[in-house]
Amino acid sequence: MFQKKECVAMLLAGGQGSRLYNLTETTAKPAVAFGGKYRIIDFPMSNCVNSGIETVGVLTQYQPLALNEYIGNGQPWDLDRNSGGVTVLPPYQAKNASNWYKGTANAIYQNIAFIERYSPDYVIILSGDHIYKMNYDEMLEEHKKNDADATIAVLEVPISETSRFGIMNTDETGRIYEFEEKPKHPKSTKASMGIYIFSADVLIEYLRRDEVDPASQNDFGKNIIPNMLADGKRMYTFPFKGYWKDVGTLGSLWEANMDLLGEEPNFELNDKDWRIYSRNNAEPPHFVGENAEINNSLVTEGCEINGVVENSVLSNGVIVESGAYVKDSVIMSGTRIGSGSNVNYSIIDGDTVIGKNCTVGRLKEVAEGLTLIGSGVTLADDTVVPAGTMYSPEANEQSKGAN
């Protein structure tokens, strides 16, 4: 017998993340490293815990091994509960069929049994590829106050960016009367964040209707939300005013890491009132050599710095040898940068070796593309990797077009 929960969270973490190129060739996008000591999925998971939501289903699909191992029993997020806690929900073979998740709505539909075991009043749907801090309990209270069937978190965006989002048009009370998917001529700038709260019985009804519709794309934005609006359901927005970043591209991932830097960063990781939980292996303190220089950077435990690091984010166990120079870059765990090497405006995935006197990325402060080095690559001494290159781990072959 499962204990009843007021609200269950369903975290969509199965996307392929193809726009992150080598970073997601063997790793699900939510498991990609961020901010030196975190993974992307740490943020919605921590939001759940900090908001008092203790039952979380994580829907995985693409390259799930690293993500499943990372989540484990949920202990780092205080989600190792006897009732509820975190549960990984991959696609499975049912009695009559076996299907990959065909869309966001179909993924939740295939896990209705998980939702129903807790008899929740409400279900919150989350994405596993956003960086933000948000109190979901405040959103739930608004949902209750409005006696809503669905509440959608929205962020005000510049009108020049509305064509990238689903836009919610509302009346003066915040009730949604129209939804426009990536409009060229928007009527408002209220962009959907992909965070939804549904009254559970309404959600399940519409998921079942959607599943038997042969014309449906099984998607919340394209099908579930428009269908509910067409039926006159009570749907409201929840305005969000904090930092939020979709890190689905190399450029946005780099920008989000840079937003952590400075005396007054755009996004604060060390907020004692809203802790970001993660599963980190114990590391010794980082070591900074006598001739090393570190400017405006985040350097995680276990790093050894003997060169120059400027405006960069370094994960655990990174070694920067004497005479090496790292600028405007994100360096992931276990990477070694050889003496005399120059790494600029790049993302270097984990367990990579940059030989001595290598040049990686742009040479001057010009508008050149972001460079990506995949996991496990070893660059021979004196190698040059031009700006804008995607350097593949397979046989260390280079291919252009990382951006």
PDB file of N, CA, C and O in Angstrom, residues 24-75:
ATOM      1  N   THR A  24      26.874  14.581 -25.437  1.00  0.00           N
ATOM      2  CA  THR A  24      25.766  13.655 -25.198  1.00  0.00           C
ATOM      3  C   THR A  24      25.836  12.412 -26.079  1.00  0.00           C
ATOM      4  O   THR A  24      24.837  11.717 -26.248  1.00  0.00           O
ATOM      5  N   GLU A  25      27.000  12.122 -26.631  1.00  0.00           N
ATOM      6  CA  GLU A  25      27.119  10.910 -27.444  1.00  0.00           C
ATOM      7  C   GLU A  25      26.953   9.648 -26.597  1.00  0.00           C
ATOM      8  O   GLU A  25      26.416   8.645 -27.060  1.00  0.00           O
ATOM      9  N   THR A  26      27.422   9.688 -25.361  1.00  0.00           N
ATOM     10  CA  THR A  26      27.301   8.524 -24.472  1.00  0.00           C
ATOM     11  C   THR A  26      26.630   8.877 -23.157  1.00  0.00           C
ATOM     12  O   THR A  26      26.598   8.051 -22.244  1.00  0.00           O
ATOM     13  N   THR A  27      26.096  10.088 -23.041  1.00  0.00           N
ATOM     14  CA  THR A  27      25.525  10.559 -21.782  1.00  0.00           C
ATOM     15  C   THR A  27      24.227  11.298 -22.054  1.00  0.00           C
ATOM     16  O   THR A  27      24.161  12.114 -22.966  1.00  0.00           O
ATOM     17  N   ALA A  28      23.207  11.023 -21.263  1.00  0.00           N
ATOM     18  CA  ALA A  28      21.959  11.770 -21.375  1.00  0.00           C
ATOM     19  C   ALA A  28      22.202  13.230 -21.017  1.00  0.00           C
ATOM     20  O   ALA A  28      23.001  13.543 -20.129  1.00  0.00           O
ATOM     21  N   LYS A  29      21.490  14.124 -21.693  1.00  0.00           N
ATOM     22  CA  LYS A  29      21.701  15.565 -21.489  1.00  0.00           C
ATOM     23  C   LYS A  29      21.588  15.983 -20.022  1.00  0.00           C
ATOM     24  O   LYS A  29      22.422  16.762 -19.543  1.00  0.00           O
ATOM     25  N   PRO A  30      20.607  15.490 -19.252  1.00  0.00           N
ATOM     26  CA  PRO A  30      20.525  15.929 -17.856  1.00  0.00           C
ATOM     27  C   PRO A  30      21.723  15.511 -16.996  1.00  0.00           C
ATOM     28  O   PRO A  30      21.919  16.053 -15.905  1.00  0.00           O
ATOM     29  N   ALA A  31      22.532  14.556 -17.484  1.00  0.00           N
ATOM     30  CA  ALA A  31      23.706  14.116 -16.726  1.00  0.00           C
ATOM     31  C   ALA A  31      24.968  14.876 -17.112  1.00  0.00           C
ATOM     32  O   ALA A  31      26.046  14.610 -16.566  1.00  0.00           O
ATOM     33  N   VAL A  32      24.879  15.827 -18.034  1.00  0.00           N
ATOM     34  CA  VAL A  32      26.051  16.619 -18.429  1.00  0.00           C
ATOM     35  C   VAL A  32      26.482  17.503 -17.261  1.00  0.00           C
ATOM     36  O   VAL A  32      25.660  18.057 -16.536  1.00  0.00           O
ATOM     37  N   ALA A  33      27.802  17.628 -17.084  1.00  0.00           N
ATOM     38  CA  ALA A  33      28.354  18.406 -15.977  1.00  0.00           C
ATOM     39  C   ALA A  33      28.045  19.887 -16.138  1.00  0.00           C
ATOM     40  O   ALA A  33      27.960  20.412 -17.246  1.00  0.00           O
ATOM     41  N   PHE A  34      27.897  20.560 -14.989  1.00  0.00           N
ATOM     42  CA  PHE A  34      27.635  21.997 -15.001  1.00  0.00           C
ATOM     43  C   PHE A  34      28.193  22.627 -13.734  1.00  0.00           C
ATOM     44  O   PHE A  34      28.098  22.052 -12.640  1.00  0.00           O
ATOM     45  N   GLY A  35      28.798  23.789 -13.882  1.00  0.00           N
ATOM     46  CA  GLY A  35      29.205  24.566 -12.715  1.00  0.00           C
ATOM     47  C   GLY A  35      30.297  23.948 -11.876  1.00  0.00           C
ATOM     48  O   GLY A  35      30.380  24.223 -10.684  1.00  0.00           O
ATOM     49  N   GLY A  36      31.117  23.100 -12.473  1.00  0.00           N
ATOM     50  CA  GLY A  36      32.243  22.536 -11.754  1.00  0.00           C
ATOM     51  C   GLY A  36      31.937  21.268 -10.997  1.00  0.00           C
ATOM     52  O   GLY A  36      32.660  20.280 -11.115  1.00  0.00           O
ATOM     53  N   LYS A  37      30.851  21.240 -10.226  1.00  0.00           N
ATOM     54  CA  LYS A  37      30.605  20.082  -9.351  1.00  0.00           C
ATOM     55  C   LYS A  37      29.174  19.555  -9.430  1.00  0.00           C
ATOM     56  O   LYS A  37      28.770  18.747  -8.600  1.00  0.00           O
ATOM     57  N   TYR A  38      28.415  19.988 -10.410  1.00  0.00           N
ATOM     58  CA  TYR A  38      27.017  19.588 -10.514  1.00  0.00           C
ATOM     59  C   TYR A  38      26.740  18.927 -11.859  1.00  0.00           C
ATOM     60  O   TYR A  38      27.562  18.932 -12.760  1.00  0.00           O
ATOM     61  N   ARG A  39      25.549  18.334 -11.959  1.00  0.00           N
ATOM     62  CA  ARG A  39      24.977  17.890 -13.225  1.00  0.00           C
ATOM     63  C   ARG A  39      23.715  18.718 -13.471  1.00  0.00           C
ATOM     64  O   ARG A  39      23.108  19.229 -12.529  1.00  0.00           O
ATOM     65  N   ILE A  40      23.288  18.808 -14.713  1.00  0.00           N
ATOM     66  CA  ILE A  40      22.121  19.628 -15.027  1.00  0.00           C
ATOM     67  C   ILE A  40      20.897  19.185 -14.229  1.00  0.00           C
ATOM     68  O   ILE A  40      20.118  20.002 -13.731  1.00  0.00           O
ATOM     69  N   ILE A  41      20.735  17.881 -14.055  1.00  0.00           N
ATOM     70  CA  ILE A  41      19.537  17.377 -13.369  1.00  0.00           C
ATOM     71  C   ILE A  41      19.508  17.746 -11.894  1.00  0.00           C
ATOM     72  O   ILE A  41      18.456  17.711 -11.256  1.00  0.00           O
ATOM     73  N   ASP A  42      20.646  18.141 -11.317  1.00  0.00           N
ATOM     74  CA  ASP A  42      20.666  18.534  -9.910  1.00  0.00           C
ATOM     75  C   ASP A  42      19.708  19.682  -9.623  1.00  0.00           C
ATOM     76  O   ASP A  42      19.184  19.791  -8.508  1.00  0.00           O
ATOM     77  N   PHE A  43      19.460  20.537 -10.606  1.00  0.00           N
ATOM     78  CA  PHE A  43      18.679  21.748 -10.354  1.00  0.00           C
ATOM     79  C   PHE A  43      17.185  21.466 -10.201  1.00  0.00           C
ATOM     80  O   PHE A  43      16.598  21.861  -9.194  1.00  0.00           O
ATOM     81  N   PRO A  44      16.522  20.780 -11.136  1.00  0.00           N
ATOM     82  CA  PRO A  44      15.119  20.451 -10.865  1.00  0.00           C
ATOM     83  C   PRO A  44      14.947  19.487  -9.693  1.00  0.00           C
ATOM     84  O   PRO A  44      13.962  19.587  -8.950  1.00  0.00           O
ATOM     85  N   MET A  45      15.908  18.567  -9.505  1.00  0.00           N
ATOM     86  CA  MET A  45      15.816  17.653  -8.355  1.00  0.00           C
ATOM     87  C   MET A  45      15.904  18.427  -7.041  1.00  0.00           C
ATOM     88  O   MET A  45      15.134  18.192  -6.099  1.00  0.00           O
ATOM     89  N   SER A  46      16.843  19.366  -6.963  1.00  0.00           N
ATOM     90  CA  SER A  46      16.979  20.180  -5.753  1.00  0.00           C
ATOM     91  C   SER A  46      15.764  21.065  -5.552  1.00  0.00           C
ATOM     92  O   SER A  46      15.320  21.289  -4.411  1.00  0.00           O
ATOM     93  N   ASN A  47      15.210  21.593  -6.644  1.00  0.00           N
ATOM     94  CA  ASN A  47      13.992  22.390  -6.529  1.00  0.00           C
ATOM     95  C   ASN A  47      12.863  21.585  -5.903  1.00  0.00           C
ATOM     96  O   ASN A  47      12.080  22.107  -5.096  1.00  0.00           O
ATOM     97  N   CYS A  48      12.748  20.326  -6.291  1.00  0.00           N
ATOM     98  CA  CYS A  48      11.706  19.468  -5.716  1.00  0.00           C
ATOM     99  C   CYS A  48      11.878  19.344  -4.204  1.00  0.00           C
ATOM    100  O   CYS A  48      10.929  19.551  -3.431  1.00  0.00           O
ATOM    101  N   VAL A  49      13.083  19.009  -3.776  1.00  0.00           N
ATOM    102  CA  VAL A  49      13.342  18.817  -2.348  1.00  0.00           C
ATOM    103  C   VAL A  49      13.107  20.110  -1.581  1.00  0.00           C
ATOM    104  O   VAL A  49      12.444  20.124  -0.532  1.00  0.00           O
ATOM    105  N   ASN A  50      13.640  21.206  -2.098  1.00  0.00           N
ATOM    106  CA  ASN A  50      13.483  22.494  -1.415  1.00  0.00           C
ATOM    107  C   ASN A  50      12.046  22.974  -1.399  1.00  0.00           C
ATOM    108  O   ASN A  50      11.672  23.802  -0.562  1.00  0.00           O
ATOM    109  N   SER A  51      11.224  22.461  -2.321  1.00  0.00           N
ATOM    110  CA  SER A  51       9.812  22.842  -2.387  1.00  0.00           C
ATOM    111  C   SER A  51       8.912  21.892  -1.613  1.00  0.00           C
ATOM    112  O   SER A  51       7.683  22.057  -1.628  1.00  0.00           O
ATOM    113  N   GLY A  52       9.484  20.890  -0.977  1.00  0.00           N
ATOM    114  CA  GLY A  52       8.695  19.947  -0.193  1.00  0.00           C
ATOM    115  C   GLY A  52       8.058  18.835  -0.997  1.00  0.00           C
ATOM    116  O   GLY A  52       7.173  18.133  -0.503  1.00  0.00           O
ATOM    117  N   ILE A  53       8.501  18.632  -2.241  1.00  0.00           N
ATOM    118  CA  ILE A  53       7.990  17.531  -3.067  1.00  0.00           C
ATOM    119  C   ILE A  53       8.933  16.353  -2.910  1.00  0.00           C
ATOM    120  O   ILE A  53      10.099  16.415  -3.302  1.00  0.00           O
ATOM    121  N   GLU A  54       8.447  15.268  -2.349  1.00  0.00           N
ATOM    122  CA  GLU A  54       9.314  14.153  -1.980  1.00  0.00           C
ATOM    123  C   GLU A  54       9.075  12.892  -2.802  1.00  0.00           C
ATOM    124  O   GLU A  54       9.665  11.842  -2.516  1.00  0.00           O
ATOM    125  N   THR A  55       8.233  12.983  -3.837  1.00  0.00           N
ATOM    126  CA  THR A  55       7.993  11.843  -4.726  1.00  0.00           C
ATOM    127  C   THR A  55       8.260  12.304  -6.152  1.00  0.00           C
ATOM    128  O   THR A  55       7.535  13.150  -6.684  1.00  0.00           O
ATOM    129  N   VAL A  56       9.324  11.752  -6.749  1.00  0.00           N
ATOM    130  CA  VAL A  56       9.788  12.212  -8.050  1.00  0.00           C
ATOM    131  C   VAL A  56      10.006  11.014  -8.966  1.00  0.00           C
ATOM    132  O   VAL A  56      10.772  10.099  -8.626  1.00  0.00           O
ATOM    133  N   GLY A  57       9.356  11.005 -10.102  1.00  0.00           N
ATOM    134  CA  GLY A  57       9.628  10.014 -11.133  1.00  0.00           C
ATOM    135  C   GLY A  57      10.512  10.633 -12.204  1.00  0.00           C
ATOM    136  O   GLY A  57      10.173  11.689 -12.744  1.00  0.00           O
ATOM    137  N   VAL A  58      11.649  10.016 -12.486  1.00  0.00           N
ATOM    138  CA  VAL A  58      12.578  10.526 -13.490  1.00  0.00           C
ATOM    139  C   VAL A  58      12.466   9.643 -14.728  1.00  0.00           C
ATOM    140  O   VAL A  58      12.836   8.465 -14.698  1.00  0.00           O
ATOM    141  N   LEU A  59      11.977  10.206 -15.818  1.00  0.00           N
ATOM    142  CA  LEU A  59      11.732   9.446 -17.042  1.00  0.00           C
ATOM    143  C   LEU A  59      12.976   9.505 -17.923  1.00  0.00           C
ATOM    144  O   LEU A  59      13.342  10.563 -18.430  1.00  0.00           O
ATOM    145  N   THR A  60      13.635   8.364 -18.071  1.00  0.00           N
ATOM    146  CA  THR A  60      14.873   8.285 -18.840  1.00  0.00           C
ATOM    147  C   THR A  60      14.638   7.491 -20.117  1.00  0.00           C
ATOM    148  O   THR A  60      13.709   6.689 -20.219  1.00  0.00           O
ATOM    149  N   GLN A  61      15.517   7.700 -21.090  1.00  0.00           N
ATOM    150  CA  GLN A  61      15.426   6.937 -22.332  1.00  0.00           C
ATOM    151  C   GLN A  61      16.770   6.884 -23.054  1.00  0.00           C
ATOM    152  O   GLN A  61      17.398   5.838 -23.138  1.00  0.00           O
ATOM    153  N   TYR A  62      17.255   8.020 -23.537  1.00  0.00           N
ATOM    154  CA  TYR A  62      18.473   8.052 -24.340  1.00  0.00           C
ATOM    155  C   TYR A  62      19.710   7.963 -23.453  1.00  0.00           C
ATOM    156  O   TYR A  62      19.850   8.716 -22.489  1.00  0.00           O
ATOM    157  N   GLN A  63      20.630   7.043 -23.764  1.00  0.00           N
ATOM    158  CA  GLN A  63      21.902   6.885 -23.049  1.00  0.00           C
ATOM    159  C   GLN A  63      21.708   7.038 -21.541  1.00  0.00           C
ATOM    160  O   GLN A  63      22.296   7.930 -20.910  1.00  0.00           O
ATOM    161  N   PRO A  64      20.922   6.157 -20.907  1.00  0.00           N
ATOM    162  CA  PRO A  64      20.547   6.397 -19.510  1.00  0.00           C
ATOM    163  C   PRO A  64      21.559   5.927 -18.467  1.00  0.00           C
ATOM    164  O   PRO A  64      21.393   6.238 -17.292  1.00  0.00           O
ATOM    165  N   LEU A  65      22.602   5.186 -18.858  1.00  0.00           N
ATOM    166  CA  LEU A  65      23.454   4.536 -17.863  1.00  0.00           C
ATOM    167  C   LEU A  65      24.052   5.517 -16.862  1.00  0.00           C
ATOM    168  O   LEU A  65      23.909   5.356 -15.641  1.00  0.00           O
ATOM    169  N   ALA A  66      24.731   6.552 -17.368  1.00  0.00           N
ATOM    170  CA  ALA A  66      25.384   7.509 -16.467  1.00  0.00           C
ATOM    171  C   ALA A  66      24.358   8.227 -15.595  1.00  0.00           C
ATOM    172  O   ALA A  66      24.594   8.462 -14.397  1.00  0.00           O
ATOM    173  N   LEU A  67      23.197   8.552 -16.177  1.00  0.00           N
ATOM    174  CA  LEU A  67      22.165   9.249 -15.412  1.00  0.00           C
ATOM    175  C   LEU A  67      21.578   8.340 -14.337  1.00  0.00           C
ATOM    176  O   LEU A  67      21.387   8.766 -13.189  1.00  0.00           O
ATOM    177  N   ASN A  68      21.295   7.083 -14.684  1.00  0.00           N
ATOM    178  CA  ASN A  68      20.754   6.151 -13.700  1.00  0.00           C
ATOM    179  C   ASN A  68      21.729   5.941 -12.545  1.00  0.00           C
ATOM    180  O   ASN A  68      21.336   5.910 -11.372  1.00  0.00           O
ATOM    181  N   GLU A  69      23.017   5.789 -12.867  1.00  0.00           N
ATOM    182  CA  GLU A  69      24.027   5.622 -11.824  1.00  0.00           C
ATOM    183  C   GLU A  69      24.115   6.854 -10.938  1.00  0.00           C
ATOM    184  O   GLU A  69      24.283   6.756  -9.719  1.00  0.00           O
ATOM    185  N   TYR A  70      24.008   8.005 -11.565  1.00  0.00           N
ATOM    186  CA  TYR A  70      24.140   9.256 -10.806  1.00  0.00           C
ATOM    187  C   TYR A  70      22.977   9.424  -9.834  1.00  0.00           C
ATOM    188  O   TYR A  70      23.174   9.805  -8.671  1.00  0.00           O
ATOM    189  N   ILE A  71      21.762   9.136 -10.284  1.00  0.00           N
ATOM    190  CA  ILE A  71      20.598   9.288  -9.412  1.00  0.00           C
ATOM    191  C   ILE A  71      20.621   8.267  -8.289  1.00  0.00           C
ATOM    192  O   ILE A  71      20.377   8.597  -7.125  1.00  0.00           O
ATOM    193  N   GLY A  72      20.947   7.017  -8.631  1.00  0.00           N
ATOM    194  CA  GLY A  72      21.022   5.972  -7.607  1.00  0.00           C
ATOM    195  C   GLY A  72      19.740   5.877  -6.795  1.00  0.00           C
ATOM    196  O   GLY A  72      18.628   5.867  -7.341  1.00  0.00           O
ATOM    197  N   ASN A  73      19.876   5.852  -5.471  1.00  0.00           N
ATOM    198  CA  ASN A  73      18.702   5.755  -4.600  1.00  0.00           C
ATOM    199  C   ASN A  73      18.182   7.121  -4.174  1.00  0.00           C
ATOM    200  O   ASN A  73      17.271   7.209  -3.342  1.00  0.00           O
ATOM    201  N   GLY A  74      18.776   8.188  -4.718  1.00  0.00           N
ATOM    202  CA  GLY A  74      18.296   9.532  -4.416  1.00  0.00           C
ATOM    203  C   GLY A  74      18.804  10.125  -3.117  1.00  0.00           C
ATOM    204  O   GLY A  74      18.387  11.219  -2.727  1.00  0.00           O
ATOM    205  N   GLN A  75      19.728   9.445  -2.459  1.00  0.00           N
ATOM    206  CA  GLN A  75      20.181   9.901  -1.144  1.00  0.00           C
ATOM    207  C   GLN A  75      20.760  11.314  -1.135  1.00  0.00           C
ATOM    208  O   GLN A  75      20.469  12.088  -0.207  1.00  0.00           O
TER     209      GLN A  75
END
